[in-house]
XYZ file of N, CA and C in Angstrom:
729
model
N -33.509 30.640 -50.893
C -33.851 30.844 -49.795
C -33.234 32.023 -49.311
N -31.721 31.137 -48.832
C -30.761 31.897 -48.414
C -30.545 33.751 -49.167
N -30.115 33.223 -50.415
C -29.342 34.290 -51.069
C -30.742 35.878 -51.148
N -32.158 34.587 -51.273
C -33.170 35.822 -51.245
C -33.856 36.775 -50.584
N -33.327 35.662 -48.793
C -33.042 36.615 -47.550
C -32.080 37.692 -47.752
N -30.819 37.443 -48.011
C -29.544 38.142 -48.082
C -30.068 39.467 -49.328
N -30.834 39.180 -50.303
C -31.176 40.314 -51.251
C -32.420 41.349 -50.311
N -33.026 40.425 -49.414
C -34.341 41.577 -49.558
C -33.465 42.065 -48.091
N -32.943 41.837 -47.189
C -32.225 42.575 -46.327
C -31.436 43.391 -46.861
N -30.461 43.060 -47.867
C -30.489 44.090 -48.614
C -30.930 45.937 -49.295
N -32.461 45.035 -50.090
C -33.275 46.351 -50.241
C -33.891 47.623 -49.327
N -33.853 46.106 -48.223
C -34.452 47.031 -46.673
C -33.360 47.906 -46.322
N -32.043 47.596 -46.453
C -31.300 48.378 -45.495
C -30.866 49.255 -46.818
N -30.968 49.531 -48.665
C -30.470 50.283 -49.107
C -31.801 51.008 -48.701
N -33.280 50.927 -48.480
C -34.164 52.395 -48.379
C -34.580 52.968 -46.942
N -33.312 51.857 -46.041
C -33.396 52.722 -45.032
C -32.025 54.054 -44.765
N -32.344 55.005 -44.166
C -31.303 55.747 -43.767
C -30.613 55.498 -42.580
N -28.885 55.370 -42.933
C -27.932 55.180 -41.540
C -28.514 56.442 -40.963
N -28.461 55.369 -39.501
C -28.513 56.365 -38.223
C -26.643 57.034 -38.193
N -27.368 58.219 -37.907
C -26.256 58.301 -37.209
C -25.392 57.944 -35.949
N -25.224 57.657 -35.716
C -25.379 56.273 -34.297
C -24.408 55.462 -34.611
N -24.807 54.874 -35.910
C -24.152 53.819 -36.324
C -22.434 53.950 -37.158
N -22.124 55.478 -36.592
C -20.514 56.082 -37.271
C -19.702 55.769 -35.732
N -20.403 55.459 -34.705
C -20.176 55.337 -33.640
C -19.267 54.084 -33.186
N -20.134 52.599 -33.549
C -19.070 51.492 -32.986
C -18.594 51.042 -35.115
N -17.490 50.580 -35.265
C -17.377 50.268 -36.475
C -18.187 48.926 -37.115
N -18.509 48.268 -36.266
C -19.549 47.292 -36.618
C -20.778 47.705 -37.419
N -20.984 48.520 -36.765
C -22.736 48.540 -37.144
C -22.427 49.586 -38.556
N -21.113 50.629 -38.236
C -21.491 51.216 -39.700
C -20.919 49.726 -40.924
N -20.227 49.052 -40.361
C -20.108 48.083 -41.931
C -20.255 47.467 -41.936
N -21.761 46.741 -41.018
C -22.549 45.886 -41.575
C -23.839 46.700 -42.657
N -23.993 47.925 -42.137
C -24.204 48.906 -43.445
C -24.058 49.393 -44.451
N -22.491 48.795 -44.521
C -21.119 49.655 -45.601
C -21.536 48.580 -46.891
N -21.620 46.852 -45.827
C -21.571 46.193 -46.203
C -22.996 45.342 -47.259
N -23.984 46.034 -47.317
C -25.012 46.065 -47.370
C -25.452 47.177 -48.142
N -25.425 48.005 -48.156
C -26.478 49.196 -48.774
C -25.011 49.665 -49.696
N -25.282 49.399 -50.836
C -24.894 50.163 -51.694
C -24.775 51.072 -52.683
N -25.516 52.265 -51.853
C -26.032 53.952 -51.723
C -24.602 54.544 -50.743
N -24.825 53.563 -49.966
C -24.012 53.867 -48.394
C -22.593 53.846 -48.617
N -22.456 52.688 -49.368
C -20.891 52.190 -49.898
C -20.384 52.682 -50.915
N -21.234 53.604 -51.437
C -20.686 54.718 -52.621
C -19.999 56.364 -52.152
N -20.728 56.173 -51.392
C -20.426 57.805 -50.287
C -19.954 57.934 -49.197
N -19.160 56.325 -48.910
C -18.605 56.744 -48.118
C -16.898 55.822 -48.784
N -16.682 55.648 -49.701
C -15.433 55.264 -49.887
C -14.525 56.631 -51.001
N -13.443 56.978 -50.511
C -12.571 58.144 -50.723
C -11.867 57.901 -52.222
N -12.508 58.572 -52.948
C -12.086 57.866 -54.320
C -11.053 59.130 -55.063
N -9.835 58.959 -55.964
C -9.498 57.805 -56.188
C -8.648 57.057 -55.506
N -9.677 55.621 -55.324
C -9.075 54.931 -54.098
C -8.046 54.392 -54.058
N -7.201 54.549 -53.532
C -5.281 54.101 -53.250
C -5.696 52.950 -53.551
N -4.407 51.829 -54.561
C -4.645 50.711 -54.585
C -3.349 50.274 -54.451
N -2.642 49.314 -53.471
C -1.336 48.555 -53.531
C -1.270 47.097 -53.628
N -0.975 46.808 -54.915
C -1.266 45.155 -55.233
C 0.449 44.947 -55.440
N 0.778 44.226 -54.262
C 2.016 43.757 -54.053
C 3.285 45.020 -54.572
N 2.915 45.965 -53.819
C 3.509 46.978 -54.345
C 3.403 47.913 -55.296
N 2.813 47.518 -56.293
C 2.137 48.536 -57.477
C 1.251 49.306 -57.301
N 1.266 50.456 -57.435
C 0.645 51.650 -57.142
C -0.305 51.929 -57.847
N -1.548 51.673 -57.758
C -2.013 52.375 -59.005
C -4.147 53.090 -57.803
N -4.986 53.579 -58.672
C -5.602 53.815 -57.847
C -6.908 53.044 -58.863
N -8.368 53.110 -57.732
C -10.010 52.861 -58.446
C -10.665 53.842 -58.784
N -11.221 54.294 -59.760
C -12.527 55.377 -59.598
C -13.582 55.016 -59.253
N -14.640 55.830 -58.605
C -15.513 55.434 -58.841
C -16.632 54.997 -59.788
N -16.174 54.944 -61.155
C -16.990 54.203 -62.223
C -16.460 52.618 -62.092
N -15.262 52.734 -61.540
C -14.858 51.629 -61.871
C -14.827 50.226 -60.489
N -15.883 50.836 -59.342
C -15.852 50.592 -58.080
C -17.135 49.261 -58.668
N -16.756 48.177 -58.067
C -18.081 46.885 -58.149
C -17.959 46.881 -56.544
N -19.517 46.517 -55.843
C -19.875 46.517 -55.099
C -19.463 45.223 -54.161
N -19.058 45.497 -52.879
C -18.464 44.242 -51.874
C -19.203 44.338 -50.853
N -19.494 43.023 -51.231
C -20.463 42.675 -50.127
C -19.489 41.798 -48.810
N -18.639 41.867 -48.691
C -17.833 41.120 -48.072
C -18.277 40.121 -47.596
N -18.440 39.293 -46.165
C -19.177 38.299 -45.921
C -21.379 38.042 -45.281
N -21.578 38.969 -46.051
C -22.898 39.288 -46.160
C -23.462 37.963 -46.443
N -22.881 37.574 -47.498
C -23.356 36.284 -47.953
C -23.554 34.976 -47.172
N -22.706 34.870 -46.840
C -21.664 33.674 -46.183
C -22.679 33.794 -44.704
N -23.034 34.511 -43.899
C -23.877 34.764 -42.910
C -23.156 34.355 -41.266
N -21.573 34.699 -41.695
C -20.941 34.620 -40.731
C -19.386 35.357 -41.007
N -18.741 35.989 -39.837
C -17.240 36.205 -40.545
C -16.216 35.800 -38.861
N -15.282 35.890 -39.288
C -14.170 35.404 -38.178
C -13.257 36.407 -37.442
N -12.516 36.222 -36.408
C -11.918 37.239 -36.246
C -10.769 36.656 -34.863
N -9.587 37.301 -35.385
C -8.413 36.705 -34.578
C -7.774 37.867 -33.657
N -7.092 36.820 -32.738
C -6.800 38.475 -31.963
C -5.912 37.360 -31.049
N -4.693 37.929 -30.190
C -3.641 37.607 -30.010
C -4.046 37.096 -28.307
N -5.418 37.673 -27.878
C -5.271 37.239 -26.211
C -6.844 37.887 -25.732
N -7.636 36.996 -25.016
C -8.745 37.464 -24.542
C -9.485 38.667 -24.838
N -8.104 39.356 -23.543
C -8.555 41.063 -23.521
C -8.636 42.236 -25.082
N -7.863 41.738 -26.148
C -8.132 42.407 -27.097
C -9.792 42.597 -27.895
N -10.405 41.352 -27.539
C -12.184 41.108 -28.110
C -12.658 42.550 -27.479
N -12.088 43.261 -25.952
C -12.904 43.967 -25.874
C -13.367 45.677 -27.143
N -12.403 45.695 -28.053
C -11.594 46.498 -29.111
C -12.758 46.527 -30.182
N -13.550 45.470 -29.857
C -14.843 45.214 -30.784
C -15.405 46.441 -30.744
N -15.887 46.748 -29.032
C -16.721 47.319 -28.286
C -15.980 49.077 -28.443
N -15.132 49.089 -28.667
C -14.601 50.789 -28.647
C -14.404 51.496 -29.583
N -15.376 52.813 -29.234
C -15.873 53.753 -29.454
C -15.011 54.865 -29.953
N -13.980 54.835 -29.448
C -12.460 55.316 -29.564
C -11.722 55.273 -30.630
N -11.999 54.316 -31.391
C -10.690 53.620 -32.742
C -11.063 54.792 -33.615
N -9.983 54.799 -34.572
C -10.739 55.510 -35.598
C -9.841 54.960 -37.174
N -9.076 54.261 -36.797
C -8.635 52.924 -37.972
C -8.839 51.604 -37.887
N -9.272 50.887 -38.957
C -9.306 49.039 -38.702
C -9.249 48.790 -39.569
N -8.770 47.674 -40.040
C -8.570 46.958 -41.631
C -9.164 45.659 -41.508
N -10.195 45.281 -42.123
C -11.000 44.278 -42.625
C -9.959 43.662 -43.773
N -10.137 41.932 -43.342
C -8.477 41.480 -44.173
C -9.740 40.300 -44.724
N -9.269 40.012 -46.112
C -9.942 38.935 -46.404
C -8.948 37.876 -47.056
N -9.158 37.103 -46.142
C -7.927 35.754 -46.518
C -8.183 35.007 -47.609
N -7.667 34.580 -48.782
C -7.832 33.347 -49.678
C -6.154 32.591 -49.727
N -6.963 31.779 -49.087
C -5.558 30.540 -48.744
C -5.509 30.038 -50.076
N -6.248 29.767 -51.098
C -6.076 29.093 -52.419
C -4.658 30.038 -52.966
N -5.034 31.273 -52.952
C -3.991 31.870 -53.801
C -3.117 32.862 -52.855
N -3.283 31.727 -51.674
C -2.277 32.481 -50.566
C -2.279 33.836 -50.550
N -2.839 34.673 -50.465
C -3.173 36.363 -51.074
C -4.149 36.737 -49.564
N -3.449 37.670 -48.901
C -4.781 38.570 -47.910
C -4.878 40.133 -48.479
N -6.209 40.382 -48.483
C -6.585 41.327 -49.763
C -6.624 42.466 -48.201
N -6.237 43.980 -48.390
C -6.632 44.087 -46.694
C -7.334 45.973 -47.188
N -8.806 45.873 -46.428
C -9.851 47.098 -46.914
C -9.160 47.761 -45.682
N -8.843 49.206 -46.288
C -8.104 49.970 -44.964
C -9.595 51.591 -44.871
N -10.065 51.150 -43.196
C -11.160 52.459 -43.196
C -10.393 52.976 -41.963
N -10.888 54.957 -42.034
C -10.431 55.310 -40.909
C -11.917 56.177 -40.696
N -11.624 56.501 -39.652
C -13.133 57.726 -39.472
C -12.259 58.966 -39.541
N -13.481 60.314 -40.335
C -12.828 60.952 -40.755
C -13.749 62.405 -40.593
N -13.539 63.606 -39.721
C -14.663 63.932 -39.508
C -16.040 63.342 -38.830
N -15.738 62.108 -38.176
C -16.525 61.456 -37.264
C -17.834 61.050 -38.186
N -16.477 60.340 -39.251
C -17.701 59.511 -40.825
C -16.726 58.469 -40.790
N -16.877 57.080 -40.710
C -15.829 55.908 -41.274
C -15.729 55.957 -43.232
N -14.887 56.197 -43.645
C -13.801 55.729 -44.822
C -13.520 54.800 -45.047
N -13.389 54.253 -46.451
C -12.525 53.303 -46.635
C -11.257 54.274 -47.785
N -10.645 53.703 -47.245
C -8.946 55.074 -47.673
C -8.082 54.286 -48.556
N -8.512 52.877 -48.672
C -7.529 52.002 -49.521
C -7.515 50.659 -49.405
N -7.080 50.023 -50.738
C -7.215 49.164 -50.865
C -5.663 48.296 -50.923
N -5.083 47.020 -49.921
C -3.957 46.828 -50.470
C -4.148 44.795 -50.565
N -2.800 44.625 -51.194
C -3.116 43.326 -51.316
C -1.122 42.354 -51.019
N -1.170 41.679 -50.472
C 0.152 41.117 -49.818
C -0.171 39.474 -50.153
N 0.755 39.176 -49.787
C 1.046 37.813 -49.768
C 1.240 37.540 -48.417
N 0.130 35.988 -48.198
C 0.225 35.540 -46.860
C 1.145 35.415 -45.773
N 2.541 35.249 -46.485
C 3.156 34.932 -45.460
C 4.246 36.408 -45.031
N 3.303 37.270 -45.218
C 4.115 38.768 -44.704
C 2.800 39.096 -43.388
N 1.554 38.042 -43.226
C 1.389 38.484 -42.767
C 1.831 38.652 -41.010
N 1.551 39.102 -40.240
C 1.560 38.786 -38.479
C 0.743 37.979 -37.834
N -0.221 36.903 -38.618
C -0.562 36.376 -38.119
C -0.312 34.879 -39.160
N 0.936 34.889 -40.000
C 1.191 34.048 -40.881
C 1.166 32.422 -40.892
N 2.027 32.612 -39.586
C 2.205 31.135 -38.771
C 1.090 30.417 -38.381
N 0.132 31.591 -37.416
C -1.469 30.676 -37.577
C -2.307 30.352 -38.532
N -2.442 31.292 -39.621
C -2.933 31.223 -40.512
C -2.326 29.992 -41.839
N -1.038 29.289 -42.070
C -0.506 28.357 -42.670
C -1.053 27.284 -41.518
N -0.775 26.827 -40.586
C -1.864 25.940 -39.814
C -2.903 25.783 -39.711
N -3.865 27.165 -39.527
C -5.500 26.762 -39.743
C -5.469 26.490 -41.072
N -5.086 26.880 -42.168
C -5.386 26.403 -43.021
C -5.789 25.041 -43.747
N -4.417 24.623 -43.027
C -4.705 22.748 -42.766
C -5.694 22.244 -41.985
N -5.722 22.974 -40.438
C -6.558 22.629 -39.702
C -8.187 22.703 -40.055
N -8.338 23.396 -41.082
C -10.342 23.868 -41.246
C -10.083 22.377 -42.072
N -9.693 21.745 -42.765
C -9.914 21.305 -43.888
C -9.699 19.649 -43.809
N -8.875 18.931 -42.750
C -8.252 17.880 -42.329
C -8.481 17.539 -41.104
N -9.442 16.163 -40.910
C -9.987 16.461 -39.861
C -8.795 15.312 -39.067
N -8.085 14.648 -39.600
C -7.024 13.525 -38.989
C -6.361 14.859 -38.321
N -6.142 15.711 -39.051
C -4.621 16.948 -38.941
C -5.542 17.480 -37.660
N -6.666 17.919 -37.641
C -7.292 18.622 -36.111
C -7.139 17.396 -35.058
N -7.221 16.171 -35.127
C -7.189 15.062 -34.103
C -5.700 15.898 -33.593
N -5.062 15.599 -34.378
C -3.544 15.337 -34.295
C -3.125 16.772 -33.987
N -4.149 17.983 -33.787
C -3.387 19.532 -33.493
C -4.229 19.700 -32.161
N -4.701 18.657 -30.971
C -5.346 18.873 -29.614
C -3.861 18.899 -29.121
N -4.531 19.283 -27.941
C -3.818 19.874 -26.504
C -4.061 18.137 -26.119
N -3.490 17.878 -25.141
C -3.563 16.439 -24.058
C -4.829 16.680 -23.683
N -5.176 17.458 -23.068
C -6.838 17.878 -22.910
C -7.565 19.085 -23.696
N -8.231 19.181 -23.521
C -9.433 20.352 -24.172
C -10.094 20.854 -23.681
N -10.227 21.762 -22.883
C -11.322 22.160 -22.036
C -12.550 23.209 -23.312
N -13.663 22.737 -22.695
C -14.850 23.017 -23.955
C -16.054 23.199 -22.785
N -16.874 24.694 -23.805
C -17.971 24.755 -23.164
C -18.911 24.801 -24.122
N -20.082 24.026 -24.635
C -20.957 23.696 -25.238
C -22.146 24.299 -24.308
N -23.430 24.059 -25.109
C -24.835 24.519 -24.403
C -25.143 23.007 -24.125
N -25.802 23.396 -22.767
C -26.671 22.175 -22.287
C -27.698 21.772 -23.201
N -27.708 20.514 -23.981
C -29.068 20.026 -24.571
C -30.463 19.640 -23.766
N -30.404 19.880 -22.389
C -31.702 19.529 -21.493
C -31.977 21.050 -20.952
N -30.834 22.073 -21.248
C -31.465 23.172 -20.739
C -30.638 24.388 -21.235
N -31.794 25.033 -21.811
C -31.716 26.042 -22.580
C -30.172 27.528 -22.194
N -30.820 27.381 -20.842
C -30.193 28.483 -19.660
C -28.941 27.827 -19.400
N -28.415 27.018 -19.530
C -27.215 26.592 -19.123
C -25.807 25.806 -19.903
N -24.713 25.971 -19.416
C -23.545 25.575 -20.720
C -23.045 23.946 -19.806
N -22.396 22.929 -20.300
C -21.838 21.928 -20.152
C -20.505 22.524 -20.321
N -20.036 22.657 -18.995
C -18.251 22.697 -19.208
C -16.805 21.605 -18.800
N -16.591 20.789 -19.772
C -15.468 20.110 -19.321
C -14.349 19.725 -19.841
N -13.697 18.933 -19.913
C -12.194 18.401 -20.434
C -12.874 17.348 -21.826
N -12.205 17.201 -22.340
C -12.878 15.817 -23.600
C -11.063 15.764 -23.832
N -10.868 14.637 -24.220
C -9.137 13.806 -24.472
C -9.653 13.935 -26.840
N -8.365 14.034 -26.929
C -8.035 14.228 -28.211
C -8.830 13.605 -29.203
N -9.228 12.225 -29.599
C -10.233 11.248 -30.393
C -11.335 11.491 -29.699
N -11.810 12.323 -28.358
C -13.315 12.768 -28.535
C -14.144 13.555 -29.442
N -12.796 14.596 -30.259
C -12.954 15.866 -30.710
C -14.685 15.707 -32.198
N -14.280 14.807 -32.712
C -15.331 14.252 -34.119
C -16.796 14.295 -33.069
N -17.031 13.924 -31.776
C -18.327 14.160 -31.079
C -18.260 15.337 -30.360
N -17.307 16.415 -29.962
C -17.743 17.488 -29.422
C -17.368 18.776 -30.432
N -17.063 19.068 -31.535
C -16.506 19.700 -32.392
C -17.317 20.788 -32.597
N -17.336 21.778 -32.779
C -17.984 22.764 -33.593
C -18.760 22.800 -34.769
N -20.134 22.997 -35.019
C -20.893 22.799 -36.053
C -20.107 22.994 -37.541
N -19.219 24.246 -37.149
C -18.834 25.015 -38.970
C -17.002 25.605 -37.432
N -16.460 24.819 -38.866
C -15.037 24.998 -38.696
C -14.845 25.974 -40.012
N -14.651 27.231 -39.974
C -14.608 28.026 -41.387
C -13.823 27.375 -42.319
N -13.522 27.615 -43.707
C -11.966 27.202 -44.658
C -12.340 28.405 -45.926
N -11.608 28.171 -46.616
C -11.748 28.513 -47.771
C -10.948 30.460 -48.173
N -12.170 30.696 -48.133
C -11.987 32.203 -47.378
C -12.461 32.763 -46.125
N -11.665 33.579 -45.331
C -11.930 33.932 -44.037
C -11.742 35.347 -43.972
N -12.142 35.856 -42.904
C -12.392 37.331 -43.097
C -12.156 37.556 -41.582
N -11.275 39.108 -41.604
C -10.880 39.084 -40.025
C -10.886 40.760 -39.890
N -11.004 41.289 -38.663
C -11.227 42.347 -38.427
C -10.284 42.773 -37.245
N -9.320 43.455 -37.847
C -8.326 44.649 -37.150
C -8.889 45.728 -36.806
N -9.114 45.672 -35.239
C -9.537 46.983 -34.651
C -8.390 47.832 -33.814
N -7.531 47.533 -34.600
C -6.103 48.210 -33.840
C -5.190 47.763 -33.207
N -6.019 45.910 -33.384
C -4.907 45.007 -32.170
C -3.742 44.643 -32.736
N -2.731 45.453 -31.723
C -1.400 44.650 -32.078
C -0.854 43.591 -32.471
N -0.659 42.717 -33.746
C -0.425 41.339 -33.690
C 1.089 41.596 -33.260
N 1.552 39.904 -32.919
C 2.814 40.064 -32.981
C 2.880 37.932 -33.246
N 3.939 37.331 -33.370
C 3.839 36.282 -33.661
C 3.520 35.344 -32.312
N 3.404 35.574 -31.643
C 2.535 35.321 -30.222
C 2.632 33.476 -30.376
N 2.544 33.109 -29.013
C 2.620 31.945 -28.756
C 1.113 31.527 -28.462
N -0.403 32.541 -28.911
C -1.391 32.395 -28.653
C -2.169 33.074 -29.606
N -3.669 32.072 -29.939
C -4.364 32.958 -30.830
C -5.588 32.596 -30.815
N -6.719 33.609 -30.349
C -7.736 33.109 -30.177
C -8.609 33.304 -31.835
N -9.333 32.434 -32.375
C -10.422 32.242 -33.437
C -12.183 32.478 -32.877
N -12.735 33.539 -33.458
C -13.789 33.375 -33.089
C -14.490 33.493 -34.964
N -15.662 32.813 -35.028
C -16.277 32.769 -35.840
C -17.411 33.412 -35.033
N -18.051 34.709 -35.641
C -19.741 35.205 -35.406
C -20.651 35.270 -36.270
N -21.625 34.877 -35.912
C -22.949 34.646 -36.759
C -23.341 35.946 -37.413
N -24.165 36.216 -38.747
C -24.897 37.965 -38.434
C -25.905 37.246 -38.169
N -26.770 37.897 -37.266
C -28.215 37.712 -37.270
C -28.411 36.516 -36.551
N -27.820 35.604 -36.136
C -28.613 34.411 -35.523
C -27.947 34.102 -34.183
N -27.082 34.868 -33.795
C -26.361 33.982 -32.558
C -25.034 33.345 -32.310
N -24.941 32.859 -33.368
C -23.429 32.527 -33.701
C -22.588 32.615 -33.188
N -21.858 31.694 -31.882
C -20.724 32.489 -32.002
C -19.806 30.855 -31.411
N -18.445 30.941 -31.982
C -17.445 30.262 -31.865
C -16.473 30.620 -31.343
N -15.395 30.041 -29.892
C -14.480 30.356 -29.775
C -13.534 29.664 -29.801
N -11.749 29.894 -30.456
C -11.066 28.584 -30.123
C -9.674 29.429 -29.927
N -9.224 28.795 -28.686
C -8.029 29.179 -28.371
C -6.844 28.187 -29.326
N -6.236 28.405 -29.221
C -5.030 27.869 -30.130
C -3.251 28.364 -29.317
N -2.184 27.356 -29.071
C -1.258 28.117 -28.264
C -0.038 27.043 -28.979
N 0.969 28.108 -29.472
C 2.014 26.856 -29.761
C 3.277 26.490 -28.896
N 2.910 25.279 -29.058
C 4.515 24.611 -27.625
C 5.285 24.162 -28.949
N 6.189 24.283 -28.619
C 7.792 24.061 -29.742
C 7.287 23.818 -30.749
N 7.286 25.014 -31.335
C 7.044 25.206 -32.914
C 5.540 24.648 -33.648
N 4.772 24.071 -32.665
C 3.106 23.458 -32.831
C 2.176 24.082 -32.254
N 1.244 24.559 -33.499
C 0.169 25.174 -32.584
C -1.238 23.479 -32.431
N -1.600 23.946 -31.434
C -2.798 22.888 -30.460
C -4.162 24.030 -30.174
N -4.605 23.530 -29.923
C -5.997 23.984 -29.991
C -6.328 23.030 -28.451
N -6.315 24.342 -27.344
C -6.305 24.447 -25.578
C -7.835 24.381 -25.624
N -8.391 24.987 -25.846
C -9.813 25.555 -25.187
C -10.564 25.507 -26.734
N -11.977 25.118 -26.682
C -12.810 25.898 -27.502
C -14.723 26.012 -26.637
N -14.981 26.855 -26.788
C -16.780 27.270 -26.859
C -17.448 27.589 -28.016
N -18.535 26.916 -27.793
C -19.684 27.019 -28.876
C -21.130 27.280 -28.508
């Protein structure tokens, strides 16, 4: 049923002309780029430069295979150093964005580089790099285990974790409180992404900071989860979350 819905959505998007305004906000452009094969081909700078761990080559138009990114899984993830960087998502002045596909199994990050040229977003390069060379390397190494190990999750909690969740008795209000690590199984968000992650860098400058804001955003379903992690004495800990 899900794939049928996605295929129908893709067909609709392919038959719909992309509004000029879609180039204003990167997300608007990108959702169309991911779902619309025709648009995708027209917005790639062929021959596309490809850097595979330092080996340079190119991809021709004939070699290109449609890339749907996270459209099939219905959500995507974002990593920020602080909450102020979240505002960049809505910034219409940015002209360089990197979409990262993070493969935990093969410890590799595939980077899709987009630049806005003459008012239009274009895919200008693809690069493959080892995870350990990523600016979020320390956090990604931690998160890979956190995402799949429920006991490790409990051991990676601050003494008290601040949380905000919807009030089951009132659609318009939230419950805000603090939970102890042992309460995590009862309170944790329904989705902790694992396996392959996506991250979109809207020009935020990453550093090996002691704080990471990890967000999960649904596509057309209103899902939004935000988790804040801090590194204390070399160990990452969950300090707050909302869903």
